[in-house]
Coordinates of C-alpha atoms and ligand atoms in Angstrom, one line a residue:
M1 CA 16.8 -18.5 24.6
I2 CA 17.1 -18.5 20.8
A3 CA 18.2 -15.2 19.2
A4 CA 16.0 -13.9 16.4
D5 CA 15.8 -10.8 14.2
F6 CA 12.4 -11.7 12.7
A7 CA 9.2 -13.0 14.3
L8 CA 5.7 -13.9 13.1
R9 CA 3.2 -13.9 16.0
N10 CA -0.4 -14.9 16.3
A11 CA -0.9 -17.2 13.3
G12 CA -4.4 -18.7 13.5
T13 CA -3.0 -21.7 11.7
L14 CA 0.6 -22.2 10.6
H15 CA 0.8 -24.7 7.8
T16 CA 4.4 -25.9 7.9
L17 CA 4.3 -28.6 5.2
A18 CA 7.0 -30.3 7.3
G19 CA 7.2 -34.0 6.7
P20 CA 8.1 -36.4 3.8
V21 CA 9.7 -35.0 0.7
P22 CA 8.3 -35.3 -1.9
R23 CA 4.7 -35.6 -0.9
T24 CA 2.9 -38.5 -2.6
G25 CA -0.5 -40.2 -2.3
P26 CA -2.4 -39.4 1.0
A27 CA 0.6 -37.5 2.4
M28 CA -0.2 -34.7 -0.2
S29 CA -3.2 -33.8 2.0
V30 CA -1.1 -33.4 5.2
L31 CA -0.1 -29.7 5.7
G32 CA 1.6 -30.1 9.1
T33 CA -0.7 -27.5 10.8
H34 CA 0.0 -25.8 14.1
E35 CA -2.8 -23.7 15.7
R36 CA -2.2 -20.4 17.4
A37 CA 1.5 -20.5 16.4
A38 CA 4.5 -18.3 16.0
L39 CA 7.8 -18.5 14.1
A40 CA 11.2 -16.9 14.6
A41 CA 14.1 -16.4 12.2
H42 CA 17.6 -15.2 12.3
H43 CA 19.6 -14.0 9.3
G44 CA 16.9 -15.2 7.0
R45 CA 16.6 -18.7 8.4
I46 CA 13.9 -20.2 10.6
V47 CA 15.2 -20.8 14.1
W48 CA 12.1 -21.6 16.1
I49 CA 8.4 -22.7 15.5
G50 CA 6.0 -23.3 18.3
G51 CA 2.9 -22.2 20.1
D52 CA 2.4 -18.4 20.3
G53 CA 2.1 -18.7 24.1
A54 CA 5.6 -20.2 24.4
F55 CA 7.3 -17.6 22.3
D56 CA 8.4 -15.2 25.0
L57 CA 10.1 -18.0 27.0
A58 CA 11.9 -19.4 24.0
V59 CA 12.9 -16.5 21.8
Q60 CA 15.1 -13.5 22.5
L61 CA 14.4 -10.8 19.9
E62 CA 17.3 -8.6 18.9
P63 CA 16.9 -4.8 19.0
N64 CA 15.3 -3.6 15.7
A65 CA 13.9 -7.1 15.0
T66 CA 10.9 -7.2 12.6
V67 CA 7.8 -8.5 14.2
I68 CA 4.6 -9.3 12.2
D69 CA 1.2 -9.9 13.9
A70 CA -0.7 -12.3 11.6
G71 CA -3.9 -11.4 13.4
G72 CA -5.2 -14.9 13.5
A73 CA -4.7 -15.4 9.7
A74 CA -3.5 -18.6 8.0
V75 CA 0.3 -18.7 7.2
L76 CA 1.9 -20.9 4.6
P77 CA 5.4 -21.4 3.1
G78 CA 6.2 -19.0 0.3
F79 CA 4.9 -20.6 -3.0
V80 CA 7.3 -22.2 -5.4
D81 CA 6.6 -21.9 -9.1
G82 CA 8.0 -25.0 -10.8
H83 CA 7.7 -23.8 -14.5
T84 CA 7.9 -20.4 -16.1
H85 CA 9.1 -18.8 -19.3
A86 CA 9.2 -15.4 -17.7
V87 CA 12.1 -13.9 -19.6
F88 CA 10.9 -12.7 -23.0
A89 CA 10.2 -9.6 -25.1
G90 CA 7.2 -8.5 -27.1
D91 CA 3.7 -9.8 -26.9
R92 CA 1.4 -12.3 -28.6
D93 CA -1.8 -10.3 -28.3
E94 CA -2.9 -11.0 -31.9
E95 CA -2.5 -14.8 -31.3
I96 CA -4.5 -14.6 -28.1
R97 CA -7.3 -12.9 -30.0
R98 CA -7.0 -15.6 -32.7
R99 CA -7.4 -18.3 -30.0
L100 CA -10.4 -16.6 -28.6
A101 CA -11.9 -16.8 -32.1
G102 CA -11.3 -20.6 -32.1
A103 CA -7.8 -21.2 -33.6
S104 CA -5.7 -23.9 -32.0
Y105 CA -2.1 -23.5 -30.9
A106 CA -1.0 -25.9 -33.7
E107 CA -2.8 -23.8 -36.3
I108 CA -1.2 -20.6 -34.9
A109 CA 2.2 -22.1 -34.9
A110 CA 1.8 -23.3 -38.5
E111 CA 1.1 -19.7 -39.5
G112 CA 4.3 -18.5 -38.0
G113 CA 2.9 -17.5 -34.6
G114 CA 3.5 -19.1 -31.3
I115 CA 7.1 -19.4 -30.0
V116 CA 8.6 -18.2 -33.2
R117 CA 6.9 -14.8 -32.8
T118 CA 8.5 -14.3 -29.3
V119 CA 11.9 -15.5 -30.6
G120 CA 11.9 -12.6 -33.1
A121 CA 11.2 -10.0 -30.4
T122 CA 13.5 -11.6 -27.8
R123 CA 16.5 -11.7 -30.2
E124 CA 16.1 -8.0 -30.8
A125 CA 15.9 -7.1 -27.1
T126 CA 18.9 -5.9 -25.1
L127 CA 20.0 -7.5 -21.9
A128 CA 18.7 -4.5 -19.9
E129 CA 15.3 -4.8 -21.6
L130 CA 15.0 -8.5 -20.9
E131 CA 16.0 -7.9 -17.3
A132 CA 13.5 -5.0 -16.8
G133 CA 10.7 -7.2 -18.2
L134 CA 11.6 -10.0 -15.9
L135 CA 11.8 -7.8 -12.8
A136 CA 8.3 -6.5 -13.5
R137 CA 7.0 -10.1 -13.8
F138 CA 8.8 -11.1 -10.6
D139 CA 7.0 -8.3 -8.8
E140 CA 3.7 -9.6 -10.1
M141 CA 4.6 -13.2 -9.0
L142 CA 5.7 -12.0 -5.5
L143 CA 2.4 -10.2 -5.0
C144 CA 0.7 -13.5 -5.6
G145 CA 2.9 -15.2 -2.9
T146 CA 5.6 -16.8 -5.1
T147 CA 9.0 -16.6 -3.4
T148 CA 10.9 -19.1 -5.6
A149 CA 10.5 -19.7 -9.3
E150 CA 12.0 -21.7 -12.1
V151 CA 12.7 -19.6 -15.2
K152 CA 13.7 -21.0 -18.6
S153 CA 15.5 -19.6 -21.6
G154 CA 14.2 -20.8 -25.0
Y155 CA 13.2 -17.7 -26.9
G156 CA 16.7 -17.1 -28.3
L157 CA 17.3 -20.3 -30.2
E158 CA 20.8 -19.1 -31.1
T159 CA 23.8 -19.1 -28.8
E160 CA 24.1 -15.4 -28.1
A161 CA 20.4 -14.8 -27.5
E162 CA 20.0 -17.8 -25.3
L163 CA 23.0 -16.7 -23.2
R164 CA 21.5 -13.2 -23.0
Q165 CA 18.2 -14.6 -21.6
L166 CA 20.1 -16.7 -19.0
E167 CA 22.2 -13.7 -18.1
A168 CA 19.0 -11.6 -17.6
I169 CA 17.7 -14.3 -15.2
S170 CA 21.0 -14.2 -13.2
R171 CA 20.9 -10.4 -13.0
A172 CA 17.2 -10.3 -12.0
D173 CA 17.8 -13.0 -9.4
A174 CA 20.5 -10.8 -7.8
R175 CA 18.4 -7.7 -7.7
H176 CA 15.0 -9.1 -6.7
P177 CA 13.8 -10.8 -3.6
L178 CA 12.3 -13.7 -5.5
S179 CA 14.9 -16.5 -5.9
T180 CA 15.2 -18.4 -9.1
V181 CA 16.3 -21.7 -10.5
S182 CA 17.3 -21.4 -14.2
T183 CA 16.8 -23.8 -17.0
F184 CA 18.4 -23.9 -20.4
L185 CA 15.7 -24.6 -23.0
G186 CA 17.5 -24.0 -26.3
A187 CA 15.4 -27.0 -27.5
H188 CA 12.2 -25.1 -27.2
E189 CA 11.6 -25.2 -31.0
V190 CA 13.7 -25.5 -34.2
P191 CA 14.3 -22.0 -35.3
V192 CA 13.1 -21.0 -38.8
E193 CA 16.6 -20.7 -40.3
H194 CA 17.4 -24.4 -39.4
R195 CA 14.1 -26.0 -40.5
D196 CA 15.7 -27.1 -43.8
D197 CA 18.3 -29.1 -41.8
R198 CA 17.2 -30.0 -38.3
E199 CA 20.4 -31.9 -37.7
R200 CA 22.3 -28.6 -38.0
Y201 CA 20.3 -27.2 -35.1
L202 CA 20.7 -30.3 -33.0
R203 CA 24.5 -30.2 -33.5
L204 CA 24.5 -26.5 -32.5
L205 CA 22.7 -27.4 -29.3
V206 CA 24.9 -30.3 -28.4
D207 CA 28.3 -29.0 -29.6
E208 CA 28.0 -25.3 -28.9
M209 CA 25.1 -24.1 -26.7
L210 CA 25.0 -26.7 -24.0
P211 CA 28.8 -26.7 -23.4
E212 CA 28.8 -22.9 -23.3
V213 CA 25.9 -22.6 -20.9
A214 CA 27.6 -25.2 -18.7
R215 CA 31.0 -23.4 -18.9
R216 CA 29.4 -20.2 -17.7
G217 CA 27.3 -21.9 -15.0
L218 CA 24.2 -20.1 -16.2
A219 CA 21.7 -22.9 -15.8
T220 CA 21.1 -25.7 -13.3
F221 CA 18.6 -27.6 -15.5
A222 CA 18.3 -28.4 -19.2
D223 CA 14.9 -29.0 -20.7
V224 CA 13.5 -30.1 -24.1
F225 CA 10.1 -29.5 -25.7
C226 CA 9.5 -33.2 -26.5
E227 CA 6.3 -33.0 -28.7
K228 CA 5.0 -34.1 -32.1
G229 CA 6.3 -31.6 -34.6
V230 CA 8.9 -30.1 -32.2
F231 CA 11.6 -32.6 -30.9
S232 CA 11.0 -36.3 -31.3
I233 CA 11.6 -38.9 -28.5
E234 CA 14.9 -39.9 -30.2
E235 CA 16.1 -36.3 -30.6
S236 CA 15.0 -35.5 -27.0
R237 CA 16.9 -38.5 -25.7
R238 CA 20.0 -37.4 -27.5
L239 CA 19.8 -33.8 -26.3
L240 CA 19.0 -34.7 -22.7
T241 CA 21.8 -37.3 -22.5
A242 CA 24.3 -34.8 -23.8
A243 CA 23.0 -32.3 -21.2
R244 CA 23.2 -34.9 -18.4
D245 CA 26.8 -35.7 -19.4
L246 CA 27.7 -32.0 -19.0
G247 CA 26.3 -32.0 -15.4
F248 CA 22.9 -30.5 -16.0
K249 CA 19.9 -31.8 -14.1
L250 CA 17.0 -32.6 -16.4
R251 CA 13.4 -31.6 -16.9
V252 CA 11.2 -32.3 -19.9
H253 CA 8.1 -30.7 -21.6
A254 CA 6.3 -34.0 -22.0
D255 CA 3.0 -35.2 -23.5
E256 CA 1.4 -31.8 -23.7
L257 CA -0.5 -31.7 -27.0
C258 CA -0.5 -35.5 -27.6
W259 CA 1.1 -38.6 -26.3
T260 CA 4.7 -39.1 -27.4
G261 CA 6.2 -41.0 -24.5
G262 CA 7.9 -38.0 -23.0
A263 CA 7.0 -39.0 -19.4
E264 CA 8.5 -42.5 -20.0
L265 CA 11.7 -40.8 -21.4
A266 CA 11.9 -38.4 -18.4
A267 CA 11.7 -41.4 -16.0
E268 CA 14.3 -43.4 -18.0
L269 CA 16.8 -40.6 -18.0
G270 CA 16.4 -39.8 -14.3
A271 CA 14.9 -36.3 -15.0
R272 CA 13.8 -34.4 -11.9
S273 CA 10.5 -33.4 -13.5
A274 CA 8.2 -34.1 -16.4
D275 CA 6.0 -31.2 -17.2
H276 CA 2.5 -30.6 -18.7
L277 CA 1.5 -34.3 -19.1
V278 CA -1.9 -33.6 -20.5
F279 CA -1.8 -36.8 -22.5
V280 CA 0.5 -38.9 -20.3
S281 CA -0.1 -42.7 -20.6
E282 CA -0.8 -45.1 -17.8
A283 CA 2.7 -46.6 -18.3
G284 CA 4.1 -43.1 -18.2
R285 CA 2.4 -42.4 -14.8
R286 CA 3.8 -45.7 -13.4
A287 CA 7.3 -44.8 -14.7
L288 CA 7.1 -41.4 -13.0
A289 CA 6.0 -42.9 -9.7
E290 CA 8.7 -45.6 -9.8
S291 CA 11.5 -43.2 -10.7
G292 CA 10.6 -40.4 -8.3
C293 CA 10.4 -38.0 -11.2
A294 CA 8.0 -35.1 -10.3
A295 CA 5.0 -34.3 -12.5
T296 CA 4.8 -30.6 -12.8
L297 CA 1.3 -29.7 -13.9
L298 CA 0.3 -26.4 -15.6
P299 CA -3.4 -26.1 -15.4
S300 CA -3.4 -22.4 -16.2
A301 CA -1.8 -23.3 -19.6
C302 CA -4.6 -25.8 -20.4
F303 CA -7.1 -23.1 -19.5
Y304 CA -5.6 -20.3 -21.5
L305 CA -4.6 -22.5 -24.5
R306 CA -8.2 -23.9 -24.5
L307 CA -6.8 -27.4 -24.6
P308 CA -9.4 -30.2 -25.0
R309 CA -8.5 -31.7 -21.6
Y310 CA -6.4 -31.3 -18.5
A311 CA -3.6 -33.5 -17.2
P312 CA -5.0 -36.5 -15.2
A313 CA -3.9 -35.0 -11.9
R314 CA -6.2 -37.3 -9.8
D315 CA -4.7 -40.4 -11.4
L316 CA -1.2 -39.1 -11.0
I317 CA -1.7 -38.5 -7.3
D318 CA -3.5 -41.8 -6.8
D319 CA -0.6 -43.6 -8.6
G320 CA 1.9 -42.1 -6.2
V321 CA 3.5 -39.5 -8.4
A322 CA 4.9 -36.4 -6.7
V323 CA 2.6 -33.8 -8.4
A324 CA 3.9 -30.2 -8.5
L325 CA 2.4 -27.0 -9.9
G326 CA 3.7 -24.2 -12.1
S327 CA 2.2 -21.0 -13.5
D328 CA 3.8 -21.4 -17.0
V329 CA 4.1 -17.6 -17.2
N330 CA 4.8 -16.9 -20.9
P331 CA 3.6 -14.5 -23.5
G332 CA 1.3 -16.9 -25.3
G333 CA -0.5 -19.2 -23.0
G334 CA 0.6 -18.3 -19.5
L335 CA -1.3 -15.1 -18.8
S336 CA -1.5 -15.5 -15.0
P337 CA 1.5 -15.2 -12.7
S338 CA -0.6 -16.5 -9.8
L339 CA -0.1 -19.9 -8.2
P340 CA -3.4 -19.5 -6.3
F341 CA -5.0 -19.3 -9.8
A342 CA -3.2 -22.5 -10.9
M343 CA -4.4 -24.2 -7.6
T344 CA -7.9 -23.0 -8.4
V345 CA -7.9 -24.6 -11.8
A346 CA -6.3 -27.8 -10.4
C347 CA -9.1 -28.0 -7.8
F348 CA -12.1 -27.2 -10.0
A349 CA -11.0 -28.7 -13.4
Q350 CA -8.8 -31.6 -12.2
G351 CA -10.3 -32.9 -9.0
V352 CA -7.4 -32.0 -6.8
S353 CA -8.2 -31.1 -3.2
L354 CA -7.1 -27.7 -1.8
E355 CA -4.5 -29.4 0.5
E356 CA -3.1 -31.4 -2.4
A357 CA -2.9 -28.2 -4.5
I358 CA -1.0 -26.4 -1.6
S359 CA 1.5 -29.3 -1.3
A360 CA 2.0 -29.2 -5.1
A361 CA 2.7 -25.5 -5.1
T362 CA 5.1 -25.6 -2.1
I363 CA 7.1 -28.6 -1.1
N364 CA 6.6 -30.7 -4.2
A365 CA 7.5 -27.8 -6.5
A366 CA 10.6 -27.3 -4.4
Y367 CA 11.4 -31.0 -4.8
S368 CA 10.9 -30.7 -8.6
L369 CA 13.5 -28.0 -8.6
D370 CA 15.8 -29.8 -6.2
V371 CA 15.7 -27.0 -3.7
A372 CA 13.5 -28.7 -1.0
D373 CA 16.3 -28.6 1.5
E374 CA 16.1 -24.8 1.4
V375 CA 12.4 -23.8 0.7
G376 CA 8.9 -25.3 0.2
S377 CA 8.2 -25.9 3.9
L378 CA 8.6 -24.0 7.2
E379 CA 11.1 -25.9 9.3
V380 CA 14.1 -24.9 11.4
G381 CA 17.1 -24.3 9.2
K382 CA 15.2 -23.5 6.1
R383 CA 14.7 -20.0 4.6
A384 CA 12.1 -17.8 6.3
D385 CA 9.9 -17.5 3.1
L386 CA 6.3 -17.3 4.0
V387 CA 2.9 -16.1 3.0
V388 CA 0.2 -14.6 5.3
L389 CA -3.3 -14.7 4.0
R390 CA -5.9 -12.0 4.7
G391 CA -7.9 -14.3 7.0
P392 CA -8.0 -17.7 8.6
R393 CA -9.6 -19.5 5.7
L394 CA -7.4 -21.4 3.3
L395 CA -10.3 -21.6 0.8
D396 CA -9.8 -17.9 0.2
L397 CA -6.9 -18.9 -2.0
L398 CA -9.5 -20.2 -4.5
R399 CA -11.4 -16.9 -4.7
V400 CA -9.8 -15.6 -7.9
G401 CA -9.5 -11.9 -8.0
V402 CA -9.9 -11.3 -4.3
G403 CA -6.2 -11.3 -3.6
A404 CA -6.0 -13.7 -0.6
V405 CA -2.3 -12.9 0.0
S406 CA -1.8 -10.1 2.5
T407 CA 1.9 -10.3 3.5
V408 CA 4.9 -12.0 1.9
V409 CA 8.2 -12.6 3.7
K410 CA 11.3 -13.5 1.9
T411 CA 14.4 -14.7 3.9
G412 CA 13.0 -13.0 7.0
R413 CA 12.2 -9.6 5.3
V414 CA 8.7 -8.3 4.5
V415 CA 8.5 -7.8 0.7
V416 CA 4.7 -7.6 0.3
E417 CA 2.6 -5.7 2.9
D418 CA -1.2 -5.5 2.8
G419 CA -1.1 -6.8 -0.7
H420 CA 1.4 -4.2 -2.0
R421 CA 5.1 -4.4 -2.7
A422 CA 6.9 -3.2 0.5
G423 CA 9.0 0.0 0.0
A424 CA 11.5 0.5 -2.8
G425 CA 14.2 -0.2 -0.3
A426 CA 13.0 -3.8 -0.3
R427 CA 14.5 -4.4 -3.7
A428 CA 18.1 -4.7 -2.6
Ligands
ZN1 ZN1 6.8 -24.6 -20.8

């Protein structure tokens, strides 16, 4: 008998996502489904998965074990959000209204809006304020089924404020059930005070910020906004190479607003992920497939930024690229914390199937963050992070506004129950 302190019984379908990592091509449609299934965990890790009828013979529950009855509903791995800018202060309400009236992101940025606006508010915020904002956003994400998320700095653009953002991520991670992977994005934009001398800011990034973030161990990844008018390909190569030499893993904001060759650069440098890719080239798609660099797509960002097109998700999948999803939570263009919403846009605007979208928001997002040995699928030895839907139909995930997620379990503890955050004691 296997000892357990957590059990999930009576899953109508248990979609484990067990199998190849990352998922590419036709394998993205394979969810590893067990019918009438059960799962057991001990000390937060999965110890047994099998038919519900076999549970009593296989598993010995400890006294005071938590047992959930899924009532025949569908069960999935906890969602993994591959790309967020969730730590920030202030709002961009005026800019969002401008966009509704027809202004483009480039126009808004040229007028001093966009990232620069959030930088001003974030530099003024205290560590406690940044942490409180982040915890509130983590609650929203958890309610939508997200149990692991990447979070970037990038609204400080000066050493102290960038470190404060990363410190807020570290503190919120320790206090909240949602687990995080943190990314240093000091190269999110050239701050206003360095625009007369870009080289000065590049040197600050390479000589001061990156080494200090590495020394303090505050970020796993380093990222660059490689985009026309932000950081060029040559500047991005220089920054990413310096980061790699310091031991950072790499991810790249690539080809979002126009083609620059960001995807090709990400593949060349061995980045773990190239993100956005709205204007990725055919050569870029091939380079990503060959290098094993994930393509983290952010359909909600295209939707809210009113971009003229979406990333070619269908072509990327058909070319064998490991496509992942992120919410892109941020104050300007990332208004939804919900991965089911990102899946919905991916399905209806980008021609992705529901099964592919689920793979992208679980195991492939975990791969893109290099945490697929811990999360992203339900397998013995991995963390017991899972989502129970309200009913048996996976398609309910695409019914925006309904709230398809009923229960969320994080490392074997119920953190969302009947669509509500489980008791204050859950935030340990
Ligand atoms: Zn981003």
